mmCIF file of C-alpha atoms in Angstrom:
data_model
loop_
_atom_site.group_PDB
_atom_site.id
_atom_site.type_symbol
_atom_site.label_atom_id
_atom_site.label_comp_id
_atom_site.label_asym_id
_atom_site.label_seq_id
_atom_site.Cartn_x
_atom_site.Cartn_y
_atom_site.Cartn_z
ATOM 1 C CA MET A 1392 50.490 190.970 47.323
ATOM 2 C CA GLY A 1393 48.402 191.416 50.455
ATOM 3 C CA VAL A 1394 46.727 194.616 51.589
ATOM 4 C CA PHE A 1395 48.651 194.459 54.884
ATOM 5 C CA ASP A 1396 52.085 193.574 53.508
ATOM 6 C CA GLY A 1397 54.878 194.735 55.818
ATOM 7 C CA LYS A 1398 52.516 196.025 58.506
ATOM 8 C CA ARG A 1399 52.372 194.970 62.153
ATOM 9 C CA TYR A 1400 49.300 195.159 64.369
ATOM 10 C CA PHE A 1401 48.211 194.113 67.791
ATOM 11 C CA VAL A 1402 44.628 192.978 68.282
ATOM 12 C CA TYR A 1403 43.066 193.654 71.675
ATOM 13 C CA GLY A 1404 40.162 191.396 72.560
ATOM 14 C CA ASN A 1405 40.102 187.656 71.952
ATOM 15 C CA GLY A 1406 36.446 187.288 71.004
ATOM 16 C CA VAL A 1407 35.058 186.358 67.600
ATOM 17 C CA SER A 1408 35.838 189.717 65.959
ATOM 18 C CA GLY A 1409 39.351 189.923 67.422
ATOM 19 C CA LYS A 1410 40.314 186.440 66.312
ATOM 20 C CA SER A 1411 38.844 187.059 62.863
ATOM 21 C CA ALA A 1412 40.806 190.300 62.462
ATOM 22 C CA CYS A 1413 44.001 188.554 63.526
ATOM 23 C CA ARG A 1414 43.535 185.780 60.952
ATOM 24 C CA ALA A 1415 42.579 188.237 58.226
ATOM 25 C CA ILE A 1416 45.674 190.385 58.726
ATOM 26 C CA LYS A 1417 47.987 187.370 58.639
ATOM 27 C CA LYS A 1418 46.339 185.930 55.510
ATOM 28 C CA ASN A 1419 46.721 189.264 53.759
ATOM 29 C CA GLY A 1420 50.433 189.774 54.296
ATOM 30 C CA GLY A 1421 50.599 191.422 57.718
ATOM 31 C CA LYS A 1422 51.655 190.402 61.201
ATOM 32 C CA ALA A 1423 49.313 190.436 64.182
ATOM 33 C CA LYS A 1424 49.407 189.507 67.862
ATOM 34 C CA LEU A 1425 46.349 188.870 70.009
ATOM 35 C CA PHE A 1426 46.016 190.353 73.507
ATOM 36 C CA ALA A 1427 43.225 190.510 76.082
ATOM 37 C CA ASP A 1428 42.562 191.613 79.648
ATOM 38 C CA ASP A 1429 43.652 189.272 82.421
ATOM 39 C CA ARG A 1430 40.953 189.238 85.117
ATOM 40 C CA GLY A 1431 39.905 192.745 84.174
ATOM 41 C CA ARG A 1432 43.488 194.067 84.070
ATOM 42 C CA PHE A 1433 44.974 195.668 80.955
ATOM 43 C CA ILE A 1434 47.810 193.642 79.450
ATOM 44 C CA ALA A 1435 50.141 195.961 77.545
ATOM 45 C CA PRO A 1436 51.935 194.636 74.457
ATOM 46 C CA ARG A 1437 55.661 194.301 75.106
ATOM 47 C CA GLU A 1438 56.673 195.931 71.845
ATOM 48 C CA ASN A 1439 55.820 199.495 70.883
ATOM 49 C CA HIS A 1440 56.403 199.391 67.142
ATOM 50 C CA TYR A 1441 52.987 198.766 65.656
ATOM 51 C CA ASP A 1442 51.297 200.240 62.596
ATOM 52 C CA GLY A 1443 47.921 200.012 64.294
ATOM 53 C CA ALA A 1444 45.797 198.468 67.018
ATOM 54 C CA ILE A 1445 42.580 196.627 66.272
ATOM 55 C CA ILE A 1446 40.356 196.990 69.332
ATOM 56 C CA SER A 1447 37.306 194.790 69.772
ATOM 57 C CA PRO A 1448 33.938 196.599 69.687
ATOM 58 C CA GLY A 1449 32.876 195.604 73.194
ATOM 59 C CA ILE A 1450 35.816 197.448 74.768
ATOM 60 C CA LYS A 1451 34.730 200.833 76.117
ATOM 61 C CA PRO A 1452 36.443 204.046 74.941
ATOM 62 C CA THR A 1453 37.604 204.583 78.541
ATOM 63 C CA HIS A 1454 39.639 201.370 78.551
ATOM 64 C CA ALA A 1455 43.382 201.683 79.250
ATOM 65 C CA VAL A 1456 44.258 200.306 75.808
ATOM 66 C CA TYR A 1457 43.147 203.580 74.209
ATOM 67 C CA GLU A 1458 45.396 205.663 76.467
ATOM 68 C CA TYR A 1459 48.250 203.239 75.745
ATOM 69 C CA CYS A 1460 47.799 203.785 72.011
ATOM 70 C CA LYS A 1461 47.437 207.561 72.378
ATOM 71 C CA GLU A 1462 50.695 207.852 74.305
ATOM 72 C CA ARG A 1463 52.534 205.935 71.585
ATOM 73 C CA ALA A 1464 50.723 207.479 68.599
ATOM 74 C CA ILE A 1465 49.430 204.054 67.526
ATOM 75 C CA PRO A 1466 46.348 204.415 65.274
ATOM 76 C CA THR A 1467 43.297 202.530 66.545
ATOM 77 C CA LEU A 1468 40.752 200.813 64.343
ATOM 78 C CA GLY A 1469 38.281 197.968 64.463
ATOM 79 C CA GLU A 1470 37.599 194.660 62.759
ATOM 80 C CA VAL A 1471 35.110 196.527 60.572
ATOM 81 C CA GLU A 1472 37.874 198.565 58.925
ATOM 82 C CA ILE A 1473 39.926 195.412 58.372
ATOM 83 C CA GLY A 1474 36.991 193.860 56.538
ATOM 84 C CA PHE A 1475 36.386 196.975 54.434
ATOM 85 C CA GLU A 1476 40.088 197.122 53.520
ATOM 86 C CA ILE A 1477 40.119 193.498 52.350
ATOM 87 C CA ALA A 1478 36.902 194.020 50.373
ATOM 88 C CA GLY A 1479 38.638 196.695 48.312
ATOM 89 C CA GLU A 1480 36.439 197.972 45.477
ATOM 90 C CA ARG A 1481 33.666 195.505 46.208
ATOM 91 C CA ARG A 1482 30.235 197.010 46.915
ATOM 92 C CA ILE A 1483 29.427 197.327 50.614
ATOM 93 C CA ILE A 1484 26.101 198.172 52.229
ATOM 94 C CA GLY A 1485 26.146 199.133 55.906
ATOM 95 C CA VAL A 1486 23.108 198.894 58.200
ATOM 96 C CA THR A 1487 22.718 200.338 61.685
ATOM 97 C CA GLY A 1488 19.933 201.513 63.979
ATOM 98 C CA THR A 1489 18.542 200.800 67.430
ATOM 99 C CA ASN A 1490 16.125 198.121 66.222
ATOM 100 C CA GLY A 1491 15.547 196.210 63.001
ATOM 101 C CA LYS A 1492 19.208 195.948 61.966
ATOM 102 C CA THR A 1493 19.240 192.180 61.559
ATOM 103 C CA THR A 1494 15.961 192.020 59.637
ATOM 104 C CA VAL A 1495 16.962 194.828 57.280
ATOM 105 C CA THR A 1496 20.430 193.330 56.758
ATOM 106 C CA ARG A 1497 18.983 189.927 55.878
ATOM 107 C CA LEU A 1498 16.392 191.438 53.537
ATOM 108 C CA ILE A 1499 18.926 193.561 51.670
ATOM 109 C CA ALA A 1500 21.316 190.627 51.307
ATOM 110 C CA ASP A 1501 18.527 188.560 49.739
ATOM 111 C CA MET A 1502 17.440 191.425 47.486
ATOM 112 C CA VAL A 1503 20.913 192.146 46.075
ATOM 113 C CA GLY A 1504 22.310 188.608 46.139
ATOM 114 C CA GLY A 1505 24.840 189.564 48.800
ATOM 115 C CA VAL A 1506 26.185 188.124 52.032
ATOM 116 C CA ALA A 1507 24.890 189.243 55.439
ATOM 117 C CA CYS A 1508 27.740 189.771 57.900
ATOM 118 C CA GLY A 1509 28.978 191.942 60.759
ATOM 119 C CA ASN A 1510 27.132 192.195 64.054
ATOM 120 C CA ILE A 1511 24.935 189.212 63.199
ATOM 121 C CA GLY A 1512 27.805 186.905 64.221
ATOM 122 C CA TYR A 1513 29.717 186.565 60.935
ATOM 123 C CA PRO A 1514 32.722 188.931 61.032
ATOM 124 C CA ILE A 1515 33.130 191.248 58.047
ATOM 125 C CA SER A 1516 36.825 190.406 57.697
ATOM 126 C CA THR A 1517 35.992 186.691 57.406
ATOM 127 C CA ALA A 1518 33.203 187.324 54.901
ATOM 128 C CA ALA A 1519 35.480 189.572 52.819
ATOM 129 C CA MET A 1520 37.993 186.741 52.481
ATOM 130 C CA LYS A 1521 35.463 184.021 51.667
ATOM 131 C CA THR A 1522 33.207 185.649 49.068
ATOM 132 C CA ASP A 1523 33.270 188.060 46.158
ATOM 133 C CA LYS A 1524 29.625 189.021 46.631
ATOM 134 C CA THR A 1525 28.256 192.317 47.927
ATOM 135 C CA LEU A 1526 28.810 192.597 51.671
ATOM 136 C CA VAL A 1527 25.741 193.681 53.628
ATOM 137 C CA CYS A 1528 27.071 194.589 57.060
ATOM 138 C CA GLU A 1529 25.058 194.937 60.239
ATOM 139 C CA LEU A 1530 26.923 197.516 62.336
ATOM 140 C CA SER A 1531 26.380 198.181 66.035
ATOM 141 C CA SER A 1532 26.998 201.496 67.770
ATOM 142 C CA PHE A 1533 30.063 199.891 69.379
ATOM 143 C CA GLN A 1534 31.536 198.997 65.997
ATOM 144 C CA LEU A 1535 30.795 202.448 64.610
ATOM 145 C CA ASN A 1536 32.047 204.425 67.601
ATOM 146 C CA LYS A 1537 35.499 205.167 66.172
ATOM 147 C CA ALA A 1538 35.136 203.620 62.732
ATOM 148 C CA ASN A 1539 36.463 205.268 59.589
ATOM 149 C CA ILE A 1540 34.441 203.588 56.854
ATOM 150 C CA SER A 1541 32.669 204.554 53.658
ATOM 151 C CA PRO A 1542 30.009 202.094 52.484
ATOM 152 C CA ASP A 1543 28.416 202.542 49.067
ATOM 153 C CA VAL A 1544 24.972 202.537 50.692
ATOM 154 C CA ALA A 1545 24.347 203.230 54.380
ATOM 155 C CA VAL A 1546 21.114 202.645 56.302
ATOM 156 C CA ILE A 1547 19.982 204.011 59.666
ATOM 157 C CA THR A 1548 16.766 202.163 60.477
ATOM 158 C CA ASN A 1549 15.763 204.169 63.558
ATOM 159 C CA ILE A 1550 17.307 205.765 66.649
ATOM 160 C CA ALA A 1551 16.047 205.522 70.227
ATOM 161 C CA PRO A 1552 17.933 205.576 73.561
ATOM 162 C CA ASP A 1553 20.052 202.448 74.067
ATOM 163 C CA HIS A 1554 23.471 201.454 75.456
ATOM 164 C CA LEU A 1555 23.708 204.736 77.359
ATOM 165 C CA ASP A 1556 25.864 203.036 80.007
ATOM 166 C CA TRP A 1557 28.475 202.355 77.317
ATOM 167 C CA HIS A 1558 28.284 205.634 75.379
ATOM 168 C CA GLY A 1559 27.726 207.932 78.342
ATOM 169 C CA SER A 1560 24.909 209.947 76.763
ATOM 170 C CA PHE A 1561 22.229 209.798 74.094
ATOM 171 C CA GLU A 1562 24.175 212.397 72.100
ATOM 172 C CA ASN A 1563 27.246 210.150 72.007
ATOM 173 C CA TYR A 1564 25.100 207.180 71.025
ATOM 174 C CA CYS A 1565 23.563 209.153 68.143
ATOM 175 C CA ALA A 1566 26.998 210.302 67.022
ATOM 176 C CA SER A 1567 28.176 206.692 66.819
ATOM 177 C CA LYS A 1568 25.162 205.718 64.720
ATOM 178 C CA CYS A 1569 25.688 208.682 62.391
ATOM 179 C CA ASN A 1570 29.339 207.708 61.963
ATOM 180 C CA ILE A 1571 28.176 205.121 59.422
ATOM 181 C CA ALA A 1572 27.901 207.926 56.843
ATOM 182 C CA ALA A 1573 30.295 210.586 58.161
ATOM 183 C CA ASN A 1574 33.105 209.581 55.797
ATOM 184 C CA MET A 1575 31.039 208.859 52.686
ATOM 185 C CA ASP A 1576 32.087 210.884 49.626
ATOM 186 C CA GLY A 1577 29.058 209.813 47.607
ATOM 187 C CA GLY A 1578 26.588 206.961 47.467
ATOM 188 C CA TYR A 1579 23.328 206.877 49.399
ATOM 189 C CA LEU A 1580 22.233 207.237 53.007
ATOM 190 C CA VAL A 1581 18.829 205.675 53.707
ATOM 191 C CA LEU A 1582 17.018 207.107 56.715
ATOM 192 C CA GLY A 1583 14.127 205.191 58.285
ATOM 193 C CA GLU A 1584 11.102 207.228 59.264
ATOM 194 C CA ASP A 1585 11.814 206.786 62.980
ATOM 195 C CA VAL A 1586 15.155 208.595 62.874
ATOM 196 C CA PRO A 1587 14.525 211.808 64.858
ATOM 197 C CA VAL A 1588 15.822 214.989 63.255
ATOM 198 C CA GLY A 1589 17.627 215.893 66.468
ATOM 199 C CA ALA A 1590 19.477 212.581 66.489
ATOM 200 C CA ILE A 1591 21.213 213.376 63.189
ATOM 201 C CA SER A 1592 21.649 217.116 63.691
ATOM 202 C CA SER A 1593 25.416 216.746 63.869
ATOM 203 C CA LEU A 1594 25.667 214.468 60.825
ATOM 204 C CA SER A 1595 27.712 215.795 57.919
ATOM 205 C CA THR A 1596 27.875 213.551 54.871
ATOM 206 C CA ARG A 1597 28.309 213.794 51.119
ATOM 207 C CA ALA A 1598 25.950 210.883 50.556
ATOM 208 C CA GLU A 1599 22.588 211.473 48.900
ATOM 209 C CA ILE A 1600 19.798 211.243 51.486
ATOM 210 C CA VAL A 1601 17.013 208.751 50.698
ATOM 211 C CA ARG A 1602 13.903 208.807 52.891
ATOM 212 C CA CYS A 1603 11.353 206.202 53.967
ATOM 213 C CA SER A 1604 7.713 206.686 54.960
ATOM 214 C CA SER A 1605 4.839 204.328 55.724
ATOM 215 C CA SER A 1606 2.270 207.146 55.605
ATOM 216 C CA SER A 1607 3.071 209.508 52.726
ATOM 217 C CA MET A 1608 5.003 209.865 49.470
ATOM 218 C CA CYS A 1609 8.672 210.837 49.842
ATOM 219 C CA ASP A 1610 11.963 210.914 47.949
ATOM 220 C CA GLY A 1611 12.688 207.262 48.561
ATOM 221 C CA ALA A 1612 10.630 204.242 49.656
ATOM 222 C CA TYR A 1613 7.008 204.625 50.698
ATOM 223 C CA ILE A 1614 3.561 203.001 50.590
ATOM 224 C CA ALA A 1615 0.881 204.106 48.155
ATOM 225 C CA GLY A 1616 -2.364 202.172 48.386
ATOM 226 C CA ASP A 1617 -1.463 198.506 48.616
ATOM 227 C CA TYR A 1618 2.012 198.843 47.089
ATOM 228 C CA PHE A 1619 5.565 199.403 48.218
ATOM 229 C CA CYS A 1620 6.938 202.161 45.991
ATOM 230 C CA PHE A 1621 10.333 203.678 45.291
ATOM 231 C CA MET A 1622 10.958 207.067 43.711
ATOM 232 C CA GLY A 1623 7.471 207.278 42.198
ATOM 233 C CA LYS A 1624 7.305 203.715 40.865
ATOM 234 C CA ARG A 1625 5.553 200.635 42.199
ATOM 235 C CA VAL A 1626 7.849 197.864 43.423
ATOM 236 C CA CYS A 1627 5.483 195.135 44.685
ATOM 237 C CA PRO A 1628 2.238 194.654 46.650
ATOM 238 C CA THR A 1629 2.556 195.131 50.411
ATOM 239 C CA ASP A 1630 0.854 191.813 51.138
ATOM 240 C CA TYR A 1631 3.949 189.990 49.881
ATOM 241 C CA LEU A 1632 5.730 190.923 53.118
ATOM 242 C CA ARG A 1633 5.838 187.775 55.199
ATOM 243 C CA LEU A 1634 6.829 189.428 58.483
ATOM 244 C CA PRO A 1635 4.001 190.779 60.688
ATOM 245 C CA GLY A 1636 3.825 194.141 62.412
ATOM 246 C CA VAL A 1637 4.116 197.845 61.629
ATOM 247 C CA HIS A 1638 7.774 197.787 62.659
ATOM 248 C CA ASN A 1639 8.485 195.215 59.944
ATOM 249 C CA VAL A 1640 6.726 197.366 57.336
ATOM 250 C CA LYS A 1641 9.186 200.103 58.263
ATOM 251 C CA ASN A 1642 12.069 197.605 58.119
ATOM 252 C CA ALA A 1643 10.928 196.525 54.659
ATOM 253 C CA LEU A 1644 10.890 200.139 53.443
ATOM 254 C CA CYS A 1645 14.490 200.630 54.584
ATOM 255 C CA ALA A 1646 15.559 197.423 52.860
ATOM 256 C CA ILE A 1647 13.719 198.299 49.633
ATOM 257 C CA ALA A 1648 15.299 201.754 49.531
ATOM 258 C CA ALA A 1649 18.817 200.401 50.063
ATOM 259 C CA ALA A 1650 18.404 197.529 47.623
ATOM 260 C CA MET A 1651 16.981 199.750 44.883
ATOM 261 C CA CYS A 1652 19.843 202.214 45.395
ATOM 262 C CA ALA A 1653 22.178 199.252 44.888
ATOM 263 C CA GLY A 1654 20.482 198.262 41.632
ATOM 264 C CA ALA A 1655 18.128 195.466 42.705
ATOM 265 C CA ASP A 1656 15.145 194.685 40.486
ATOM 266 C CA ASN A 1657 11.516 194.359 41.550
ATOM 267 C CA SER A 1658 11.436 190.569 41.279
ATOM 268 C CA ALA A 1659 14.369 190.199 43.701
ATOM 269 C CA VAL A 1660 12.668 192.520 46.191
ATOM 270 C CA LEU A 1661 9.384 190.614 45.937
ATOM 271 C CA SER A 1662 11.139 187.277 46.421
ATOM 272 C CA ALA A 1663 12.998 188.477 49.519
ATOM 273 C CA LEU A 1664 9.901 189.943 51.169
ATOM 274 C CA SER A 1665 7.845 186.807 50.565
ATOM 275 C CA THR A 1666 10.402 184.249 51.759
ATOM 276 C CA ILE A 1667 12.151 185.786 54.767
ATOM 277 C CA ALA A 1668 11.556 183.996 58.060
ATOM 278 C CA PRO A 1669 11.362 185.825 61.404
ATOM 279 C CA SER A 1670 14.621 186.066 63.345
ATOM 280 C CA PRO A 1671 14.929 183.628 66.264
ATOM 281 C CA HIS A 1672 13.881 185.107 69.620
ATOM 282 C CA ARG A 1673 12.180 188.069 67.960
ATOM 283 C CA ILE A 1674 8.436 187.828 68.722
ATOM 284 C CA GLU A 1675 8.743 184.056 68.270
ATOM 285 C CA TYR A 1676 5.737 181.871 69.099
ATOM 286 C CA VAL A 1677 6.784 179.236 71.637
ATOM 287 C CA GLY A 1678 3.504 177.432 72.276
ATOM 288 C CA ARG A 1679 0.330 177.331 74.343
ATOM 289 C CA THR A 1680 0.369 175.959 77.858
ATOM 290 C CA CYS A 1681 -1.315 176.750 81.185
ATOM 291 C CA GLY A 1682 -4.094 178.356 79.157
ATOM 292 C CA LYS A 1683 -1.759 180.990 77.716
ATOM 293 C CA VAL A 1684 0.123 181.803 74.534
ATOM 294 C CA TRP A 1685 3.874 182.162 75.204
ATOM 295 C CA ILE A 1686 6.050 184.431 73.061
ATOM 296 C CA ASP A 1687 9.842 184.723 73.067
ATOM 297 C CA ASP A 1688 11.132 188.218 72.319
ATOM 298 C CA SER A 1689 14.466 187.871 74.097
ATOM 299 C CA LYS A 1690 15.983 189.951 71.292
ATOM 300 C CA GLY A 1691 13.955 192.929 72.560
ATOM 301 C CA THR A 1692 16.800 194.420 74.596
ATOM 302 C CA ASN A 1693 15.589 198.032 74.752
ATOM 303 C CA VAL A 1694 12.367 199.848 75.552
ATOM 304 C CA SER A 1695 11.380 200.660 71.973
ATOM 305 C CA ALA A 1696 11.756 197.000 70.932
ATOM 306 C CA CYS A 1697 9.705 195.908 73.942
ATOM 307 C CA LEU A 1698 6.868 198.299 73.073
ATOM 308 C CA ALA A 1699 6.886 197.058 69.464
ATOM 309 C CA ALA A 1700 6.622 193.464 70.693
ATOM 310 C CA VAL A 1701 3.712 194.278 73.013
ATOM 311 C CA ALA A 1702 1.884 195.832 70.059
ATOM 312 C CA GLN A 1703 2.061 192.488 68.229
ATOM 313 C CA THR A 1704 0.453 190.453 70.995
ATOM 314 C CA VAL A 1705 -3.184 189.394 71.210
ATOM 315 C CA GLY A 1706 -5.413 189.731 74.268
ATOM 316 C CA THR A 1707 -4.307 190.600 77.774
ATOM 317 C CA VAL A 1708 -0.572 190.374 78.431
ATOM 318 C CA CYS A 1709 1.797 189.416 81.218
ATOM 319 C CA LEU A 1710 5.134 191.015 80.336
ATOM 320 C CA ILE A 1711 8.399 189.511 81.577
ATOM 321 C CA ALA A 1712 11.045 192.238 81.630
ATOM 322 C CA GLY A 1713 14.408 192.941 83.213
ATOM 323 C CA GLY A 1714 18.015 191.862 83.143
ATOM 324 C CA ARG A 1715 21.138 193.984 83.054
ATOM 325 C CA GLY A 1716 20.408 197.660 82.585
ATOM 326 C CA LYS A 1717 22.015 199.960 80.049
ATOM 327 C CA ALA A 1718 21.287 203.181 81.950
ATOM 328 C CA THR A 1719 17.740 202.628 80.734
ATOM 329 C CA ASP A 1720 14.967 205.020 81.724
ATOM 330 C CA PHE A 1721 11.982 202.711 82.250
ATOM 331 C CA SER A 1722 9.597 205.657 82.501
ATOM 332 C CA GLU A 1723 9.331 205.580 78.689
ATOM 333 C CA LEU A 1724 8.095 201.995 78.924
ATOM 334 C CA PHE A 1725 5.332 202.674 81.432
ATOM 335 C CA GLU A 1726 4.292 206.004 79.923
ATOM 336 C CA ASN A 1727 3.576 204.211 76.633
ATOM 337 C CA ILE A 1728 2.629 200.691 77.696
ATOM 338 C CA ASP A 1729 -0.515 199.192 76.196
ATOM 339 C CA LYS A 1730 -3.555 198.914 78.467
ATOM 340 C CA ARG A 1731 -3.720 195.222 77.592
ATOM 341 C CA VAL A 1732 -0.636 194.630 79.755
ATOM 342 C CA ILE A 1733 -2.193 193.683 83.086
ATOM 343 C CA GLU A 1734 0.916 192.375 84.867
ATOM 344 C CA VAL A 1735 4.681 192.781 84.673
ATOM 345 C CA VAL A 1736 7.082 190.216 86.069
ATOM 346 C CA ALA A 1737 10.340 192.056 86.759
ATOM 347 C CA MET A 1738 13.513 189.972 86.953
ATOM 348 C CA GLY A 1739 17.251 190.360 87.353
ATOM 349 C CA GLU A 1740 19.425 193.337 88.211
ATOM 350 C CA THR A 1741 16.882 195.903 87.009
ATOM 351 C CA SER A 1742 13.842 194.400 88.742
ATOM 352 C CA GLN A 1743 13.702 197.055 91.462
ATOM 353 C CA ALA A 1744 14.139 199.903 88.970
ATOM 354 C CA ILE A 1745 11.292 198.499 86.875
ATOM 355 C CA ARG A 1746 9.067 198.147 89.941
ATOM 356 C CA ASP A 1747 9.810 201.696 91.124
ATOM 357 C CA SER A 1748 9.187 203.202 87.690
ATOM 358 C CA ALA A 1749 5.888 201.339 87.306
ATOM 359 C CA ALA A 1750 4.753 202.354 90.791
ATOM 360 C CA SER A 1751 5.233 206.052 90.044
ATOM 361 C CA ILE A 1752 3.624 206.024 86.573
ATOM 362 C CA THR A 1753 1.139 203.121 86.480
ATOM 363 C CA PRO A 1754 0.395 202.291 90.152
ATOM 364 C CA GLU A 1755 -2.619 200.203 89.123
ATOM 365 C CA LEU A 1756 -0.408 197.765 87.192
ATOM 366 C CA LYS A 1757 0.434 194.561 89.050
ATOM 367 C CA ILE A 1758 4.197 194.075 89.443
ATOM 368 C CA THR A 1759 5.785 190.817 90.569
ATOM 369 C CA VAL A 1760 9.512 190.898 91.391
ATOM 370 C CA VAL A 1761 11.612 187.725 91.002
ATOM 371 C CA ASN A 1762 15.300 186.886 90.891
ATOM 372 C CA GLY A 1763 15.765 185.231 87.518
ATOM 373 C CA LEU A 1764 14.171 183.848 84.378
ATOM 374 C CA ALA A 1765 13.070 180.478 85.750
ATOM 375 C CA ASP A 1766 11.207 182.185 88.594
ATOM 376 C CA ALA A 1767 9.726 184.674 86.116
ATOM 377 C CA VAL A 1768 8.245 181.890 83.999
ATOM 378 C CA ARG A 1769 6.688 180.243 87.050
ATOM 379 C CA ALA A 1770 5.231 183.561 88.197
ATOM 380 C CA ALA A 1771 3.837 184.314 84.738
ATOM 381 C CA ALA A 1772 2.150 180.910 84.644
ATOM 382 C CA LEU A 1773 -0.032 182.052 87.567
ATOM 383 C CA SER A 1774 -1.108 185.234 85.803
ATOM 384 C CA SER A 1775 -4.639 185.654 84.477
ATOM 385 C CA ALA A 1776 -3.274 187.105 81.224
ATOM 386 C CA GLU A 1777 -4.007 185.425 77.908
ATOM 387 C CA THR A 1778 -0.477 185.955 76.571
ATOM 388 C CA VAL A 1779 2.918 185.821 78.279
ATOM 389 C CA LEU A 1780 5.565 187.864 76.507
ATOM 390 C CA LEU A 1781 9.271 187.757 77.304
ATOM 391 C CA SER A 1782 10.548 191.103 76.043
ATOM 392 C CA PRO A 1783 13.123 192.177 78.614
ATOM 393 C CA ALA A 1784 14.013 195.739 77.461
ATOM 394 C CA CYS A 1785 17.419 194.889 78.972
ATOM 395 C CA ALA A 1786 20.617 193.040 78.174
ATOM 396 C CA SER A 1787 20.964 189.416 79.271
ATOM 397 C CA PHE A 1788 24.395 189.557 80.862
ATOM 398 C CA ASP A 1789 23.301 189.398 84.494
ATOM 399 C CA GLU A 1790 22.238 185.778 83.993
ATOM 400 C CA PHE A 1791 23.154 184.694 80.446
ATOM 401 C CA LYS A 1792 25.892 185.100 77.860
ATOM 402 C CA SER A 1793 23.549 186.415 75.184
ATOM 403 C CA TYR A 1794 19.921 187.167 74.342
ATOM 404 C CA ALA A 1795 19.908 183.899 72.365
ATOM 405 C CA GLU A 1796 20.851 181.850 75.423
ATOM 406 C CA ARG A 1797 18.184 183.676 77.421
ATOM 407 C CA GLY A 1798 15.576 182.915 74.747
ATOM 408 C CA GLU A 1799 16.544 179.258 74.595
ATOM 409 C CA LYS A 1800 16.261 178.942 78.380
ATOM 410 C CA PHE A 1801 12.851 180.634 78.263
ATOM 411 C CA GLN A 1802 11.613 178.151 75.691
ATOM 412 C CA GLU A 1803 12.935 175.231 77.745
ATOM 413 C CA GLU A 1804 11.158 176.492 80.845
ATOM 414 C CA VAL A 1805 7.876 177.015 78.985
ATOM 415 C CA LYS A 1806 7.954 173.551 77.441
ATOM 416 C CA SER A 1807 8.414 171.947 80.841
ATOM 417 C CA LEU A 1808 5.638 173.951 82.498
ATOM 418 C CA CYS A 1809 2.853 171.420 82.063
ATOM 419 C CA LYS A 1810 4.758 168.712 83.923
ATOM 420 C CA ARG A 1811 5.795 171.009 86.779
ATOM 421 C CA ASP A 1812 3.070 173.553 87.343
ATOM 422 C CA CYS A 1813 -0.065 172.834 85.336
ATOM 423 C CA LYS A 1814 -1.094 169.327 86.330
#
C-alpha cells in the first residue's frame, strides 16, 4: 500500500523539486501530472478533479496557480510535505535560517548518522524513498512559506533581511522562517543566538525551546572556557572545529544543540566538527595572483553573509559585490563595512544602487562600477588591496543560473589572470 493510493495531484513547476515530487507520488500509489509556465504564462490543468496541487518553491504566492487552486478548493502543498509524508514515523530534523543552513545541515547529518537533503539540491521526497536514515532537511523560506510540517527537531540558525522581493516584507519573511515550528506538537526548536526576538514574536509552537550562545551559559548549547557544552555538560573542545570564523562557531552550536536533542553522543559530535570541509564557494581560497589573495564567497547572497565573509579576510580588501537584487537595502552593508575594505567593485543589475548607497554613507570609499563578473575581476586586479573577495550580497540570476556557476566562473577568471593581465 502506498501513502498516496487513490489520490490525484498536479505538480506545477518542472524543476528538480517538481519532478521529484511527481516521481514520489507515482511510486507511492498516486497519480500526478507535471505542468509549468509557457513563456511566463500560466498553463491551467485541463481537469479540475485533483486531491491537491504540489507547487514548486520558487513560484511566488502571487502566481495565478494559487488563485486557480483557491477557486476550485484544491489544497496546495509543496515537495517538502510529500517527503515528510513518505518518511512517515522516521525522525526528521529541519534546518532554516538566513545564513549557515547548509553548514548546520551537513554537521547535524554527520553527528546523527543521517542524510542531508532538501534545499541543498537533494529533494526530500527522493531521500525519503532511498534511505531509512534520519532525514536532515535544509529548508528555505520559499519551501516553508505555506508548508504544513512537523519535524522532530527544528533549527533556526539566524534571521536577517533577505528575499524581500519575493516575500514582500521582512515580517512575511520572518513568518515563513518561523513556519518550520508552527505545527510542532512537541520535540525541540533550536534558536541560534542571532535570531532577533522581534523576528519570532508571532511564533506559536508547542516545541521546547533550546537556546545557543557563544558568550554565556544558556539552556542549550554554549561555550564555557575552551569547550562546547550542552545543558551543563562538556561535549568537546572548541579547537576540534575545523571551520574558521565566529559565524561557524555559531553554526556549530546550533548543530550541537540539534544533534544532542536527537540523541547524538559526544564522540559523534567531535568527529563531525573535526572532519567537515568548507562548503564550495563559501569563503573558499582560490589562489594568489597579481600580488593578491583571491577568495570566492559566491554563496554570500545577502548583506549579513557578505559582512561575515569580510570579517574572515586578511589585510586590505577589494570587495566584488552586486548581481540581482532582492529588494536589498545596501545601507546596512556600508554602515557596518570593515575599514580594511578600501575598494568596492560593483557589478550587475544592482551596481548603481550599491554605488549610490556607498556614496551617501562612505563617500571616501572607492567604488568602481562594471557590467559583469569578468570585468569585475579585471578591475579588482588593478586594485592596491591585498585581498580580493567575491561576496556579492546579491543573487546571481542577472548573469548566471546559480551562485555555484558564478563562483566557478570567478575561479576560471582568476586562474587566467596571469596570462592576460599580469605579465
